[in-house]
Coordinates of C-alpha atoms and ligand atoms in Angstrom, one line a residue:
X1 CA -7.2 -1.5 -41.9
X2 CA -7.5 1.5 -39.6
X3 CA -9.7 -0.1 -37.0
X4 CA -11.6 -3.4 -36.8
X5 CA -14.9 -1.4 -37.4
X6 CA -16.0 1.5 -39.5
X7 CA -15.4 4.9 -37.8
X8 CA -17.3 7.1 -40.3
X9 CA -20.4 7.0 -42.5
X10 CA -20.0 10.7 -43.6
X11 CA -16.4 11.7 -43.4
X12 CA -14.5 10.6 -46.5
X13 CA -11.4 8.6 -45.6
X14 CA -8.7 7.0 -47.6
X15 CA -6.0 4.8 -46.2
X16 CA -2.6 5.6 -47.7
X17 CA -1.3 2.2 -47.0
X18 CA 0.5 0.6 -50.0
X19 CA 3.8 1.2 -51.9
X20 CA 5.6 4.4 -51.1
X21 CA 9.1 5.6 -52.3
X22 CA 11.8 5.1 -49.7
X23 CA 15.3 6.4 -49.7
X24 CA 18.0 7.5 -47.2
X25 CA 20.6 9.1 -49.4
X26 CA 20.4 12.8 -50.4
X27 CA 20.9 11.8 -54.0
X28 CA 18.1 9.3 -53.7
X29 CA 20.5 6.7 -55.2
X30 CA 19.0 4.0 -52.9
X31 CA 15.4 4.8 -53.8
X32 CA 13.1 1.7 -53.7
X33 CA 9.4 0.9 -53.3
X34 CA 8.4 -0.3 -49.8
X35 CA 5.1 -1.1 -48.2
X36 CA 3.7 1.3 -45.6
X37 CA 3.2 0.6 -42.8
X38 CA 6.6 -1.1 -42.2
X39 CA 10.0 -0.4 -40.6
X40 CA 13.2 -0.2 -42.6
X41 CA 14.9 -2.9 -40.5
X42 CA 12.7 -5.3 -42.6
X43 CA 14.2 -4.0 -45.9
X44 CA 17.3 -5.9 -47.1
X45 CA 20.4 -3.9 -46.4
X46 CA 18.8 -1.7 -43.7
X47 CA 18.5 -4.3 -40.9
X48 CA 20.7 -2.3 -38.6
X49 CA 20.3 1.2 -40.1
X50 CA 19.9 4.0 -37.6
X51 CA 19.4 7.5 -38.8
X52 CA 17.1 9.4 -41.3
X53 CA 14.8 7.8 -43.9
X54 CA 12.4 9.4 -46.3
X55 CA 9.0 8.1 -47.4
X56 CA 7.0 9.7 -50.2
X57 CA 3.6 9.1 -51.9
X58 CA 1.0 11.1 -53.8
X59 CA -2.7 11.8 -53.3
X60 CA -5.2 13.6 -55.4
X61 CA -7.6 16.1 -53.8
X62 CA -8.8 19.7 -53.4
X63 CA -9.8 21.6 -50.2
X64 CA -9.2 20.8 -46.5
X65 CA -7.7 17.5 -45.3
X66 CA -6.6 15.8 -42.1
X67 CA -3.7 13.4 -42.3
X68 CA -3.7 10.9 -39.4
X69 CA -0.5 9.0 -38.6
X70 CA -1.2 6.1 -36.2
X71 CA 2.5 5.8 -35.5
X72 CA 5.9 7.0 -36.9
X73 CA 9.1 5.7 -35.3
X74 CA 10.4 7.7 -33.6
X75 CA 10.2 11.2 -35.1
X76 CA 8.2 12.2 -38.2
X77 CA 8.3 15.5 -40.1
X78 CA 5.5 15.9 -42.7
X79 CA 5.8 17.8 -45.9
X80 CA 2.9 18.4 -48.4
X81 CA 4.1 19.7 -51.8
X82 CA 7.5 20.5 -50.2
X83 CA 6.1 22.6 -47.4
X84 CA 6.5 21.4 -43.8
X85 CA 3.1 21.0 -42.2
X86 CA 3.7 19.0 -39.0
X87 CA 6.1 17.1 -36.7
X88 CA 5.8 14.5 -34.0
X89 CA 8.0 12.6 -31.6
X90 CA 7.3 9.1 -30.2
X91 CA 6.6 5.9 -32.2
X92 CA 3.7 4.7 -30.2
X93 CA 0.9 7.3 -30.3
X94 CA -1.4 8.6 -33.0
X95 CA -1.2 12.2 -34.2
X96 CA -2.6 14.3 -37.0
X97 CA -2.0 17.3 -39.2
X98 CA -4.6 19.5 -40.7
X99 CA -4.0 21.1 -44.2
X100 CA -6.4 23.7 -45.4
X101 CA -7.0 25.0 -49.0
X102 CA -5.2 22.5 -51.2
X103 CA -5.6 23.4 -54.9
X104 CA -7.2 20.7 -57.1
X105 CA -4.6 18.2 -58.4
X106 CA -2.1 15.6 -57.3
X107 CA -0.1 16.4 -54.1
X108 CA 3.2 15.0 -52.9
X109 CA 3.3 13.7 -49.3
X110 CA 6.7 13.2 -47.8
X111 CA 7.5 12.0 -44.3
X112 CA 11.1 12.4 -43.0
X113 CA 11.6 9.8 -40.4
X114 CA 14.3 9.6 -37.8
X115 CA 15.1 6.8 -35.4
X116 CA 18.5 8.1 -34.2
X117 CA 19.3 8.3 -30.5
X118 CA 19.9 12.0 -30.7
X119 CA 20.0 14.6 -27.9
X120 CA 16.4 15.6 -28.4
X121 CA 15.1 12.1 -27.7
X122 CA 14.4 11.2 -24.0
X123 CA 12.2 8.1 -24.4
X124 CA 13.7 6.4 -27.4
X125 CA 17.2 5.6 -26.1
X126 CA 19.3 2.4 -26.3
X127 CA 17.2 0.0 -24.2
X128 CA 16.1 -3.6 -23.6
X129 CA 13.8 -3.3 -26.7
X130 CA 14.5 -2.0 -30.2
X131 CA 13.7 1.5 -31.5
X132 CA 12.9 0.7 -35.2
X133 CA 12.7 3.3 -38.0
X134 CA 9.7 3.8 -40.3
X135 CA 6.0 4.4 -40.6
X136 CA 5.0 1.7 -38.3
X137 CA 1.2 2.1 -38.2
X138 CA -1.4 3.1 -40.8
X139 CA -1.6 6.6 -42.4
X140 CA -5.1 7.9 -43.2
X141 CA -6.2 10.9 -45.4
X142 CA -9.5 12.4 -44.3
X143 CA -11.5 15.1 -46.1
X144 CA -12.8 17.5 -43.5
X145 CA -14.9 20.7 -43.6
X146 CA -14.3 23.7 -41.3
X147 CA -14.9 21.6 -38.2
X148 CA -14.5 17.9 -37.4
X149 CA -15.3 15.6 -34.4
X150 CA -12.0 14.7 -32.7
X151 CA -13.2 12.3 -30.1
X152 CA -16.2 10.9 -28.2
X153 CA -15.4 9.8 -24.7
X154 CA -17.9 7.6 -23.0
X155 CA -18.1 7.0 -19.3
X156 CA -20.5 4.3 -18.1
X157 CA -21.6 4.3 -14.5
X158 CA -24.2 2.0 -12.7
X159 CA -26.4 3.9 -10.3
X160 CA -29.4 2.3 -8.5
X161 CA -29.1 -0.7 -10.8
X162 CA -29.4 1.4 -14.0
X163 CA -26.5 2.1 -16.4
X164 CA -25.8 5.6 -17.4
X165 CA -23.5 6.7 -20.3
X166 CA -22.1 10.2 -20.1
X167 CA -20.5 11.5 -23.3
X168 CA -17.8 14.1 -23.9
X169 CA -17.7 15.1 -27.6
X170 CA -14.8 17.2 -28.7
X171 CA -15.1 19.3 -31.9
X172 CA -12.1 20.9 -33.5
X173 CA -12.8 24.0 -35.5
X174 CA -10.2 25.2 -37.9
X175 CA -12.0 28.4 -38.9
X176 CA -14.2 31.2 -37.3
X177 CA -17.1 30.4 -34.9
X178 CA -20.4 29.2 -36.2
X179 CA -23.8 27.8 -35.1
X180 CA -24.2 24.1 -35.5
X181 CA -26.3 21.1 -34.4
X182 CA -24.7 18.1 -32.8
X183 CA -26.5 14.8 -32.6
X184 CA -25.3 11.8 -30.7
X185 CA -26.5 8.4 -29.7
X186 CA -25.9 4.7 -29.2
X187 CA -26.7 2.6 -32.2
X188 CA -30.4 1.7 -32.6
X189 CA -31.2 3.8 -29.5
X190 CA -32.7 7.3 -29.0
X191 CA -30.5 10.1 -30.4
X192 CA -29.9 13.4 -28.5
X193 CA -29.6 16.7 -30.4
X194 CA -28.0 19.9 -29.2
X195 CA -27.7 23.4 -30.7
X196 CA -24.3 24.8 -30.1
X197 CA -22.0 27.6 -31.1
X198 CA -18.6 26.3 -32.1
X199 CA -15.7 28.6 -31.3
X200 CA -12.4 28.4 -33.1
X201 CA -10.1 25.7 -31.6
X202 CA -11.3 22.7 -29.5
X203 CA -14.8 22.7 -27.8
X204 CA -16.1 19.8 -25.7
X205 CA -19.9 19.2 -25.5
X206 CA -21.2 17.0 -22.7
X207 CA -24.4 15.0 -22.8
X208 CA -26.0 11.9 -21.5
X209 CA -26.8 9.0 -23.9
X210 CA -29.6 6.5 -23.6
X211 CA -29.8 2.8 -23.9
X212 CA -32.6 0.5 -22.6
X213 CA -31.2 -2.4 -20.6
X214 CA -27.7 -2.6 -21.9
X215 CA -25.8 -5.9 -21.6
X216 CA -22.8 -5.5 -19.3
X217 CA -19.3 -6.0 -20.7
X218 CA -17.6 -9.0 -19.0
X219 CA -14.4 -10.9 -19.9
X220 CA -16.4 -13.9 -21.0
X221 CA -19.2 -12.0 -22.8
X222 CA -17.5 -8.8 -24.0
X223 CA -20.5 -7.0 -25.5
X224 CA -19.6 -3.8 -27.3
X225 CA -21.8 -0.9 -28.2
X226 CA -21.4 1.7 -31.0
X227 CA -21.7 5.3 -30.3
X228 CA -21.9 7.9 -33.1
X229 CA -22.0 11.7 -33.3
X230 CA -22.9 13.9 -36.2
X231 CA -22.3 17.6 -36.8
X232 CA -24.7 19.7 -38.9
X233 CA -24.6 23.3 -40.1
X234 CA -27.3 25.1 -42.1
X235 CA -29.1 21.8 -42.4
X236 CA -26.2 20.0 -44.0
X237 CA -24.2 17.3 -42.3
X238 CA -20.5 18.3 -41.9
X239 CA -18.9 15.4 -40.2
X240 CA -19.4 12.3 -38.1
X241 CA -17.5 9.9 -35.8
X242 CA -18.3 6.4 -34.6
X243 CA -16.6 4.7 -31.7
X244 CA -17.2 1.7 -29.4
X245 CA -17.4 1.1 -25.7
X246 CA -18.7 -1.4 -23.2
X247 CA -20.9 -1.0 -20.1
X248 CA -18.5 -1.6 -17.4
X249 CA -16.9 -0.1 -14.3
X250 CA -13.5 -1.0 -12.9
X251 CA -13.4 -0.7 -9.1
X252 CA -11.1 -1.5 -6.2
X253 CA -12.7 -3.1 -3.2
X254 CA -10.1 -3.8 -0.4
X255 CA -7.1 -5.4 -2.1
X256 CA -9.1 -6.7 -5.1
X257 CA -9.9 -5.3 -8.5
X258 CA -13.3 -5.8 -10.1
X259 CA -14.7 -5.5 -13.6
X260 CA -18.3 -4.9 -12.6
X261 CA -18.9 -7.7 -10.2
X262 CA -16.3 -10.0 -11.6
X263 CA -13.0 -10.2 -9.6
X264 CA -10.1 -9.6 -12.0
X265 CA -7.5 -12.3 -11.7
X266 CA -4.7 -11.7 -14.1
X267 CA -3.1 -14.6 -16.0
X268 CA -1.1 -12.4 -18.2
X269 CA 1.9 -11.8 -20.4
X270 CA 4.1 -8.8 -21.2
X271 CA 4.1 -8.2 -24.9
X272 CA 6.4 -5.9 -26.9
X273 CA 5.3 -4.8 -30.3
X274 CA 8.0 -6.8 -31.9
X275 CA 8.1 -9.6 -34.5
X276 CA 10.9 -11.2 -36.4
X277 CA 9.2 -10.5 -39.7
X278 CA 7.7 -7.1 -39.1
X279 CA 9.6 -5.3 -36.3
X280 CA 7.2 -3.1 -34.5
X281 CA 4.9 -2.7 -37.6
X282 CA 2.8 -5.8 -36.8
X283 CA -0.1 -6.5 -39.2
X284 CA -3.5 -7.3 -37.8
X285 CA -3.3 -11.0 -38.8
X286 CA -0.1 -11.4 -36.7
X287 CA -1.7 -9.5 -33.8
X288 CA -4.6 -11.9 -33.7
X289 CA -2.3 -14.8 -33.9
X290 CA -0.6 -13.5 -30.8
X291 CA -3.9 -13.3 -29.0
X292 CA -4.9 -16.8 -30.1
X293 CA -1.6 -18.0 -28.5
X294 CA -2.3 -16.1 -25.3
X295 CA -5.8 -17.6 -25.2
X296 CA -4.5 -21.1 -26.0
X297 CA -2.1 -20.9 -23.1
X298 CA -5.1 -20.0 -20.9
X299 CA -4.0 -16.4 -20.5
X300 CA -6.4 -13.6 -20.1
X301 CA -4.3 -10.4 -20.0
X302 CA -1.7 -8.3 -21.7
X303 CA 0.6 -5.6 -20.4
X304 CA 1.6 -3.3 -23.3
X305 CA 5.2 -3.0 -22.0
X306 CA 6.6 -0.3 -22.3
X307 CA 4.4 2.0 -24.4
X308 CA 0.9 2.5 -25.8
X309 CA -0.2 -0.1 -28.4
X310 CA -1.7 -0.1 -31.8
X311 CA -5.4 0.7 -31.6
X312 CA -6.2 -2.3 -33.8
X313 CA -4.6 -4.5 -31.1
X314 CA -6.8 -2.9 -28.5
X315 CA -9.8 -3.4 -30.7
X316 CA -9.0 -7.1 -30.8
X317 CA -8.6 -7.2 -27.1
X318 CA -12.0 -5.5 -26.6
X319 CA -13.6 -8.0 -28.8
X320 CA -12.2 -11.0 -27.0
X321 CA -12.5 -9.8 -23.4
X322 CA -8.7 -9.7 -22.8
X323 CA -7.7 -7.5 -19.8
X324 CA -5.1 -4.8 -20.8
X325 CA -2.7 -2.8 -18.7
X326 CA -1.8 0.0 -21.1
X327 CA 1.5 1.8 -20.3
X328 CA 3.0 5.2 -21.1
X329 CA 6.4 5.1 -22.7
X330 CA 9.4 4.9 -20.4
X331 CA 11.6 2.0 -19.4
X332 CA 14.4 1.9 -16.8
X333 CA 15.2 5.6 -16.7
X334 CA 17.5 6.8 -13.9
X335 CA 17.3 10.2 -12.3
X336 CA 19.6 11.8 -14.8
X337 CA 17.5 10.4 -17.7
X338 CA 14.3 11.7 -16.1
X339 CA 16.0 15.1 -15.8
X340 CA 16.5 15.2 -19.6
X341 CA 15.4 18.6 -21.0
X342 CA 12.6 17.0 -23.0
X343 CA 11.6 14.1 -20.7
X344 CA 8.7 15.8 -19.0
X345 CA 7.0 17.2 -22.1
X346 CA 7.7 14.0 -24.2
X347 CA 6.5 11.7 -21.5
X348 CA 3.4 13.7 -20.6
X349 CA 2.5 14.1 -24.3
X350 CA 2.6 10.4 -24.7
X351 CA 0.2 10.0 -21.7
X352 CA -2.2 12.7 -23.1
X353 CA -2.2 11.0 -26.6
X354 CA -2.6 7.6 -25.1
X355 CA -5.6 8.5 -23.0
X356 CA -7.3 10.8 -25.6
X357 CA -7.2 8.0 -28.2
X358 CA -7.8 4.9 -26.0
X359 CA -10.2 6.2 -23.4
X360 CA -13.2 4.1 -24.6
X361 CA -11.5 0.7 -24.8
X362 CA -13.3 -1.4 -22.2
X363 CA -10.3 -3.9 -22.2
X364 CA -8.0 -1.4 -20.6
X365 CA -8.4 -1.9 -16.8
X366 CA -5.4 0.2 -15.7
X367 CA -3.1 2.9 -16.9
X368 CA 0.6 2.2 -16.1
X369 CA 3.6 4.6 -16.3
X370 CA 7.4 4.7 -15.9
X371 CA 8.5 1.1 -15.7
X372 CA 11.4 0.6 -13.3
X373 CA 12.3 4.3 -13.2
X374 CA 13.7 6.3 -10.3
X375 CA 10.8 5.7 -7.8
X376 CA 13.4 5.4 -5.0
X377 CA 14.4 9.1 -5.1
X378 CA 12.8 12.4 -4.2
X379 CA 13.2 13.8 -7.7
X380 CA 11.7 10.6 -9.2
X381 CA 8.8 10.8 -6.9
X382 CA 7.9 14.3 -8.1
X383 CA 7.7 13.0 -11.7
X384 CA 5.6 9.9 -10.6
X385 CA 3.2 12.3 -8.7
X386 CA 3.0 14.7 -11.6
X387 CA 2.1 11.9 -14.1
X388 CA -0.5 10.2 -11.8
X389 CA -2.1 13.6 -11.4
X390 CA -2.1 14.2 -15.1
X391 CA -3.7 10.7 -15.7
X392 CA -6.4 11.4 -13.1
X393 CA -7.2 14.8 -14.7
X394 CA -7.8 13.0 -18.0
X395 CA -9.4 9.8 -16.8
X396 CA -10.5 9.2 -13.2
X397 CA -12.5 6.1 -14.0
X398 CA -9.6 3.6 -14.2
X399 CA -7.0 2.7 -11.5
X400 CA -3.4 3.6 -12.0
X401 CA -0.2 1.6 -11.5
X402 CA 3.5 1.4 -12.2
X403 CA 5.9 -1.6 -12.3
X404 CA 8.7 -1.2 -9.7
X405 CA 11.8 -3.3 -9.2
X406 CA 12.9 -1.3 -6.1
X407 CA 12.2 -3.8 -3.4
X408 CA 12.8 -2.2 0.0
X409 CA 13.7 1.2 -1.5
X410 CA 10.7 2.4 -3.4
X411 CA 9.1 5.5 -2.0
X412 CA 6.2 5.9 -4.4
X413 CA 3.9 3.0 -3.6
X414 CA 1.3 5.4 -2.0
X415 CA 0.8 7.1 -5.4
X416 CA -0.9 4.5 -7.6
X417 CA -4.1 2.6 -6.9
X418 CA -2.5 -0.8 -7.6
X419 CA 1.0 -1.8 -6.5
X420 CA 3.0 -3.7 -9.1
X421 CA 6.4 -5.4 -8.6
X422 CA 8.8 -6.9 -11.1
X423 CA 10.6 -9.9 -9.5
X424 CA 13.0 -12.5 -10.9
X425 CA 13.8 -15.0 -8.2
X426 CA 15.9 -18.0 -9.5
X427 CA 16.9 -16.0 -12.6
X428 CA 18.7 -12.8 -11.4
X429 CA 19.2 -14.0 -7.8
X430 CA 18.8 -17.3 -5.9
X431 CA 15.9 -17.2 -3.6
X432 CA 12.9 -19.5 -3.5
X433 CA 10.1 -17.6 -5.3
X434 CA 7.7 -18.4 -2.4
X435 CA 10.1 -16.9 0.2
X436 CA 10.9 -13.9 -1.9
X437 CA 7.2 -13.2 -2.7
X438 CA 6.3 -13.4 1.0
X439 CA 9.1 -10.9 1.8
X440 CA 8.0 -8.6 -1.0
X441 CA 4.3 -8.7 0.1
X442 CA 5.1 -8.1 3.8
X443 CA 7.4 -5.2 2.9
X444 CA 4.6 -3.6 0.8
X445 CA 2.4 -3.7 3.8
X446 CA 4.9 -1.5 5.7
X447 CA 4.8 1.2 2.9
X448 CA 2.2 3.6 1.4
X449 CA 1.1 0.6 -0.7
X450 CA -0.4 -1.2 2.4
X451 CA -3.8 -2.7 1.7
X452 CA -3.7 -2.0 -2.0
X453 CA -4.2 -4.7 -4.7
X454 CA -0.8 -6.2 -5.7
X455 CA 0.1 -7.4 -9.2
X456 CA 3.4 -9.2 -10.1
X457 CA 4.0 -7.3 -13.3
X458 CA 7.1 -9.3 -14.3
X459 CA 8.5 -12.7 -13.6
X460 CA 10.5 -14.9 -16.0
X461 CA 13.7 -16.5 -17.1
X462 CA 15.7 -16.7 -20.4
X463 CA 15.9 -19.5 -22.8
X464 CA 17.7 -19.5 -26.2
X465 CA 15.2 -21.2 -28.5
X466 CA 16.3 -24.7 -29.3
X467 CA 19.1 -24.9 -26.7
X468 CA 18.9 -28.1 -24.7
X469 CA 21.8 -29.4 -22.6
X470 CA 22.3 -32.0 -19.8
X471 CA 21.9 -30.5 -16.3
X472 CA 19.6 -27.8 -17.6
X473 CA 22.0 -24.8 -17.5
X474 CA 20.9 -21.2 -17.7
X475 CA 19.6 -20.3 -21.2
X476 CA 18.4 -23.8 -21.8
X477 CA 14.7 -24.4 -22.5
X478 CA 14.5 -26.9 -19.6
X479 CA 15.9 -24.3 -17.1
X480 CA 13.4 -21.7 -18.2
X481 CA 10.6 -24.2 -17.8
X482 CA 11.7 -25.1 -14.3
X483 CA 12.1 -21.6 -13.1
X484 CA 8.9 -20.3 -14.6
X485 CA 7.0 -23.2 -13.2
X486 CA 8.2 -22.4 -9.6
X487 CA 7.7 -18.7 -10.0
X488 CA 4.2 -19.0 -11.4
X489 CA 3.1 -21.6 -8.8
X490 CA 4.3 -19.3 -6.0
X491 CA 2.5 -16.2 -7.3
X492 CA -0.7 -17.9 -8.1
X493 CA -0.9 -19.7 -4.8
X494 CA -0.5 -16.4 -2.8
X495 CA -3.9 -15.5 -1.5
X496 CA -3.6 -11.8 -1.9
X497 CA -2.1 -11.3 -5.3
X498 CA -4.3 -10.1 -8.1
X499 CA -2.3 -11.8 -10.7
X500 CA 0.8 -12.0 -12.8
X501 CA 2.2 -10.9 -16.2
X502 CA 5.0 -13.3 -17.4
X503 CA 8.1 -11.6 -18.8
X504 CA 7.6 -12.1 -21.7
X505 CA 5.3 -13.3 -24.4
X506 CA 7.8 -13.5 -27.3
X507 CA 11.5 -13.0 -27.6
X508 CA 12.2 -9.5 -28.8
X509 CA 15.1 -7.7 -30.4
X510 CA 17.4 -5.4 -28.4
X511 CA 20.3 -3.2 -29.4
X512 CA 23.9 -4.4 -29.5
X513 CA 24.8 -2.4 -26.4
X514 CA 23.8 -5.2 -23.9
X515 CA 25.1 -8.1 -25.9
X516 CA 26.8 -9.9 -22.9
X517 CA 23.5 -10.3 -21.1
X518 CA 21.4 -10.8 -24.3
X519 CA 22.5 -13.7 -26.5
X520 CA 21.5 -13.2 -30.1
X521 CA 20.9 -9.5 -29.2
X522 CA 17.5 -10.6 -28.2
X523 CA 15.7 -10.6 -24.9
X524 CA 15.2 -14.3 -24.7
X525 CA 12.7 -14.6 -21.9
X526 CA 9.8 -15.3 -24.4
X527 CA 7.7 -18.3 -23.9
X528 CA 7.5 -18.3 -27.7
X529 CA 10.4 -17.1 -29.9
X530 CA 10.4 -14.1 -32.2
X531 CA 8.6 -16.1 -34.9
X532 CA 6.0 -17.3 -32.3
X533 CA 7.4 -20.9 -32.2
X534 CA 6.6 -22.2 -28.7
X535 CA 9.4 -23.1 -26.3
X536 CA 9.2 -25.9 -23.8
X537 CA 7.8 -23.5 -21.2
X538 CA 4.7 -22.8 -23.2
X539 CA 3.1 -26.1 -22.2
X540 CA 4.0 -25.4 -18.5
X541 CA 2.4 -22.0 -18.6
X542 CA -0.7 -23.5 -20.3
X543 CA -1.1 -26.1 -17.6
X544 CA -0.6 -23.7 -14.7
X545 CA -2.8 -21.0 -16.1
X546 CA -5.5 -23.6 -16.7
X547 CA -5.6 -24.3 -12.9
X548 CA -6.1 -20.7 -11.9
Ligands
ADA601 C1 13.0 -5.5 -16.4 C2 12.3 -4.7 -17.4 C3 12.0 -5.4 -18.7 C4 13.2 -6.3 -19.1 C5 13.4 -7.3 -17.9 C6 14.5 -8.3 -18.2 O1 12.2 -5.9 -15.3 O2 11.1 -4.1 -17.0 O3 11.9 -4.4 -19.7 O4 14.3 -5.6 -19.3 O5 13.7 -6.6 -16.8 O6 14.4 -9.1 -19.1 O7 15.5 -8.3 -17.4

């Protein structure tokens, strides 16, 4: 399943999900059939394999095609009939390859995948989450003509009590320039039509779209609208694209954040794309199960720590009115890591791909970047500034934020629209949550972050699932329950805090490097374990979130 709705009526698409050949050895001695999407850590014998893996399938066709990869972890090199046609770095963003003039017949598609921590990789490094290897999200084969519609971005604004929808429609032309007609509109509403000359490369057409009395998107009534565009040449339809959006504006008034006129109060969880059975290649059924748990515990928000998420997950959040903080890819990088030769380009590409592909999701209320990186240093600040400027140049309709752990030393709090702090009182240090939070909030008011909305982007405590012991020592389920309860009560009782994301939704796999602080080689701060079995703290969260 590519998305939770049909994205084309005209463009022919075929999902290439299913059994592919997989091998790692040059001789192909270990060749076996595996399902795509998947990661090799879920194949017997490859649970801890780090290196190169090869995936191959065939498809039949003739002419021009676009291959869309929704996610390959972490580097993918694509070959069609033995010829290299594309490459991409970063597991968590979609990318595509256009192949022109294929002869009629059956073609071989091979993807060489690498998850090694090599010197080219600045974002996928040993970290407090696992870098899996494989084709972790769907692969789609699309038949295209000389030009195709890459995206439709919709920006909704309410003026004088009337909603307006401004569209930017991007068309990619792989051949010479030609005259065309572009039509666009919201489903069941009036269509607009424009005559255009399409140059080679990418052109963006801007137009306003109409809808009589649209219903506003709210968290309790998340109404979605479909927008479609079609491209015609010489009277024949060449291509189309359908996407979804909601009528809504995110605004900041004083130190509060609003979705239209609804004040946003976050009862959230941090969620890694990680599952005991699937690694980071989580199927839609399991995604929805996660969301059912979040809703069952009276939560209303997800932070996609620490990278962009699968579009199908965002679709499900749109449909259920869940607030999403979507994050660029980077966790805990120090100055030296941020000075890596590829860091700027890899990190900025991730932001571009995230915003281009996820612009329309009404569930996303903020873009986050650079979790716990060097926001205390002059050099770090340059990078934060550059990335916030990049975001605003791509989307100035949403607030920005970043999660900092640099209490009293952060020098970047003037840069985002929302200030977010990760704090772990009673887990990493002994201070009453209420006292700590008061100190943190008062300090923020002495910085460039003064007066801005404040989110507690992480609080939490570890518990090894099933560990119970008298006296509730650290790592027991009872201790986690006690700590979380005190932390949550303190945050939610604070009059000026927009909300909280618990660290974390589910236990998640980490590398062996940090074994002494991570029993089981897992980050054990989940309120459910890696199979989604609730720990004792689940009920506590459920009761506290119900009150807020
Ligand atoms: C940090 C970080 C998380 C996780 C957490 C923890 O705040 O942002 O990725 O590592 O700490 O469990 O200590």
